[in-house]
Amino acid sequence: NELGAGHTYREDVGMHFPTNYYNEDILPLFSLGCHMQGCGFTNATDSFVTEDDGDADKPGAEAEGNRRKKGKKKEVKRMSGLKALNEHLRNKHNLTLCHLCVQAKRDFISRLPRFTPAQLKIHQTKGDKETGFKGHPVCEFCRPKRFYDLTKVSF
């Protein structure tokens, strides 16, 4: 699997690439980083996600046995891969990926659009007129379950 100096072999796809091309063009495609402008989240190693303690701000939280102080963070979660990316997008940018597109679309996750909750609903129900995508169809028998496309709906 050696082509020589100046080339990199990627085992999961069984291909050799010139090293400069690999580093500049190929690696970003396979990455599970954020890719939002100005964000440095690369997801290259395990991520440690802290979440705001929403209960600490609720009136009466002390009376309910919640002894955490206002503004304190919940415990740190260790995660990696797609789960870490989804958590990062949700917590830092209020964005999400369409889970149907992640599972079934034949594209790199790094190239999939990121959606706000409202945009995701439009994406799933109405699609995108510019690309001709008409949304993810809903199964008439098991509503509200949606499928990637009509070929994925089991009859």
Coordinates of C-alpha atoms in Angstrom, one line a residue:
N1 CA 0.0 0.0 0.0
E2 CA 3.0 2.3 -0.5
L3 CA 3.2 4.6 -3.5
G4 CA 6.2 6.4 -2.2
A5 CA 7.1 9.7 -0.7
G6 CA 4.6 12.5 -1.2
H7 CA 1.5 10.2 -1.2
T8 CA -0.9 9.2 1.5
Y9 CA -2.9 5.9 1.5
R10 CA -6.4 6.0 3.0
E11 CA -7.3 2.4 3.9
D12 CA -11.0 2.8 4.4
V13 CA -11.4 3.8 0.7
G14 CA -8.4 1.9 -0.6
M15 CA -6.9 4.9 -2.5
H16 CA -3.6 6.7 -2.7
F17 CA -3.6 10.5 -2.8
P18 CA -0.9 13.1 -3.3
T19 CA -0.2 14.3 0.3
N20 CA -0.9 18.0 -0.3
Y21 CA -4.2 17.2 -2.1
Y22 CA -5.2 14.7 0.7
N23 CA -4.5 17.3 3.4
E24 CA -6.3 20.2 1.7
D25 CA -9.2 18.5 -0.1
I26 CA -9.8 15.0 1.1
L27 CA -9.4 15.2 4.9
P28 CA -12.0 18.0 5.3
L29 CA -14.5 15.8 3.4
F30 CA -14.2 12.9 5.8
S31 CA -14.0 15.1 8.9
L32 CA -16.9 15.4 11.4
G33 CA -16.0 18.9 12.4
C34 CA -18.4 21.8 12.7
H35 CA -17.5 23.7 9.5
M36 CA -19.4 26.7 10.7
Q37 CA -17.6 30.0 9.9
G38 CA -15.5 31.1 12.7
C39 CA -15.9 27.9 14.7
G40 CA -12.8 25.8 15.5
F41 CA -14.5 22.5 16.5
T42 CA -12.7 19.8 14.7
N43 CA -14.0 16.7 16.5
A44 CA -10.5 15.2 15.9
T45 CA -10.3 13.7 19.4
D46 CA -12.9 12.9 22.1
S47 CA -15.0 15.9 22.9
F48 CA -16.0 17.0 26.3
V49 CA -19.4 18.7 26.3
T50 CA -20.7 20.7 29.2
E51 CA -24.3 21.7 29.4
D52 CA -26.0 24.5 31.2
D53 CA -28.0 23.4 34.2
G54 CA -31.4 24.5 33.2
D55 CA -33.0 23.4 36.5
A56 CA -30.8 25.8 38.5
D57 CA -32.6 28.8 36.9
K58 CA -36.1 27.5 37.7
P59 CA -38.0 29.1 40.6
G60 CA -38.3 26.6 43.4
A61 CA -35.4 24.5 42.2
E62 CA -33.8 24.6 45.7
A63 CA -37.1 23.4 47.3
E64 CA -37.2 20.4 44.9
G65 CA -33.9 19.2 46.3
N66 CA -31.8 20.8 43.5
R67 CA -28.9 22.2 45.6
R68 CA -26.8 23.3 42.6
K69 CA -26.0 27.0 42.4
K70 CA -27.4 29.2 39.7
G71 CA -25.2 29.2 36.5
K72 CA -23.4 25.9 37.4
K73 CA -22.7 23.5 34.6
K74 CA -23.9 19.9 34.4
E75 CA -21.4 17.1 34.4
V76 CA -19.0 16.8 31.5
K77 CA -19.9 14.2 28.9
R78 CA -17.2 12.5 26.9
M79 CA -18.2 11.7 23.3
S80 CA -16.7 11.5 19.8
G81 CA -17.8 11.2 16.2
L82 CA -21.2 12.0 14.9
K83 CA -22.7 12.2 18.4
A84 CA -20.2 14.8 19.4
L85 CA -20.8 16.8 16.3
N86 CA -24.6 16.7 16.8
E87 CA -24.2 17.8 20.5
H88 CA -21.8 20.6 19.5
L89 CA -24.1 21.9 16.7
R90 CA -27.1 21.9 19.1
N91 CA -25.4 23.4 22.1
K92 CA -23.2 26.0 20.4
H93 CA -25.1 27.0 17.2
N94 CA -28.7 25.9 17.8
L95 CA -28.3 23.8 14.6
T96 CA -28.8 20.2 13.6
L97 CA -28.3 17.8 10.8
C98 CA -31.1 15.9 9.2
H99 CA -30.8 12.4 10.6
L100 CA -32.4 10.9 7.5
C101 CA -29.9 12.6 5.2
V102 CA -27.0 11.5 7.4
Q103 CA -28.2 7.8 7.2
A104 CA -29.2 7.6 3.6
K105 CA -27.9 10.4 1.5
R106 CA -24.8 9.5 -0.5
D107 CA -22.7 12.4 0.5
F108 CA -20.1 13.3 3.0
I109 CA -21.5 14.5 6.4
S110 CA -19.2 17.5 6.1
R111 CA -21.1 18.6 3.0
L112 CA -24.6 18.2 4.5
P113 CA -26.5 21.4 5.4
R114 CA -26.9 22.4 9.0
F115 CA -30.5 23.5 10.0
T116 CA -32.2 25.5 12.7
P117 CA -35.2 23.6 14.1
A118 CA -37.6 25.6 11.8
Q119 CA -35.4 25.0 8.8
L120 CA -35.3 21.3 9.5
K121 CA -39.1 21.1 9.6
I122 CA -39.3 22.8 6.2
H123 CA -36.5 20.6 4.8
Q124 CA -38.4 17.4 5.9
T125 CA -41.9 18.5 4.9
K126 CA -41.4 20.7 1.8
G127 CA -37.8 20.2 0.7
D128 CA -35.8 22.7 -1.3
K129 CA -37.2 24.1 -4.6
E130 CA -33.6 25.2 -5.8
T131 CA -32.4 21.6 -5.8
G132 CA -35.7 19.9 -6.7
F133 CA -35.8 18.0 -3.4
K134 CA -39.4 17.6 -2.3
G135 CA -38.9 16.7 1.3
H136 CA -38.8 13.4 3.2
P137 CA -42.1 11.5 2.7
V138 CA -44.2 10.5 5.6
C139 CA -45.5 6.9 5.9
E140 CA -49.3 7.0 5.8
F141 CA -49.6 4.0 8.1
C142 CA -47.0 4.9 10.8
R143 CA -47.3 8.7 10.9
P144 CA -45.4 10.8 11.9
K145 CA -42.4 8.6 10.8
R146 CA -40.6 10.0 7.8
F147 CA -38.3 8.2 5.3
Y148 CA -35.4 9.4 3.2
D149 CA -37.4 9.0 0.0
L150 CA -40.2 6.9 -1.5
T151 CA -37.8 3.9 -2.2
K152 CA -37.2 3.6 1.6
V153 CA -40.9 3.4 2.5
S154 CA -41.8 -0.2 3.1
F155 CA -45.2 -1.3 1.8

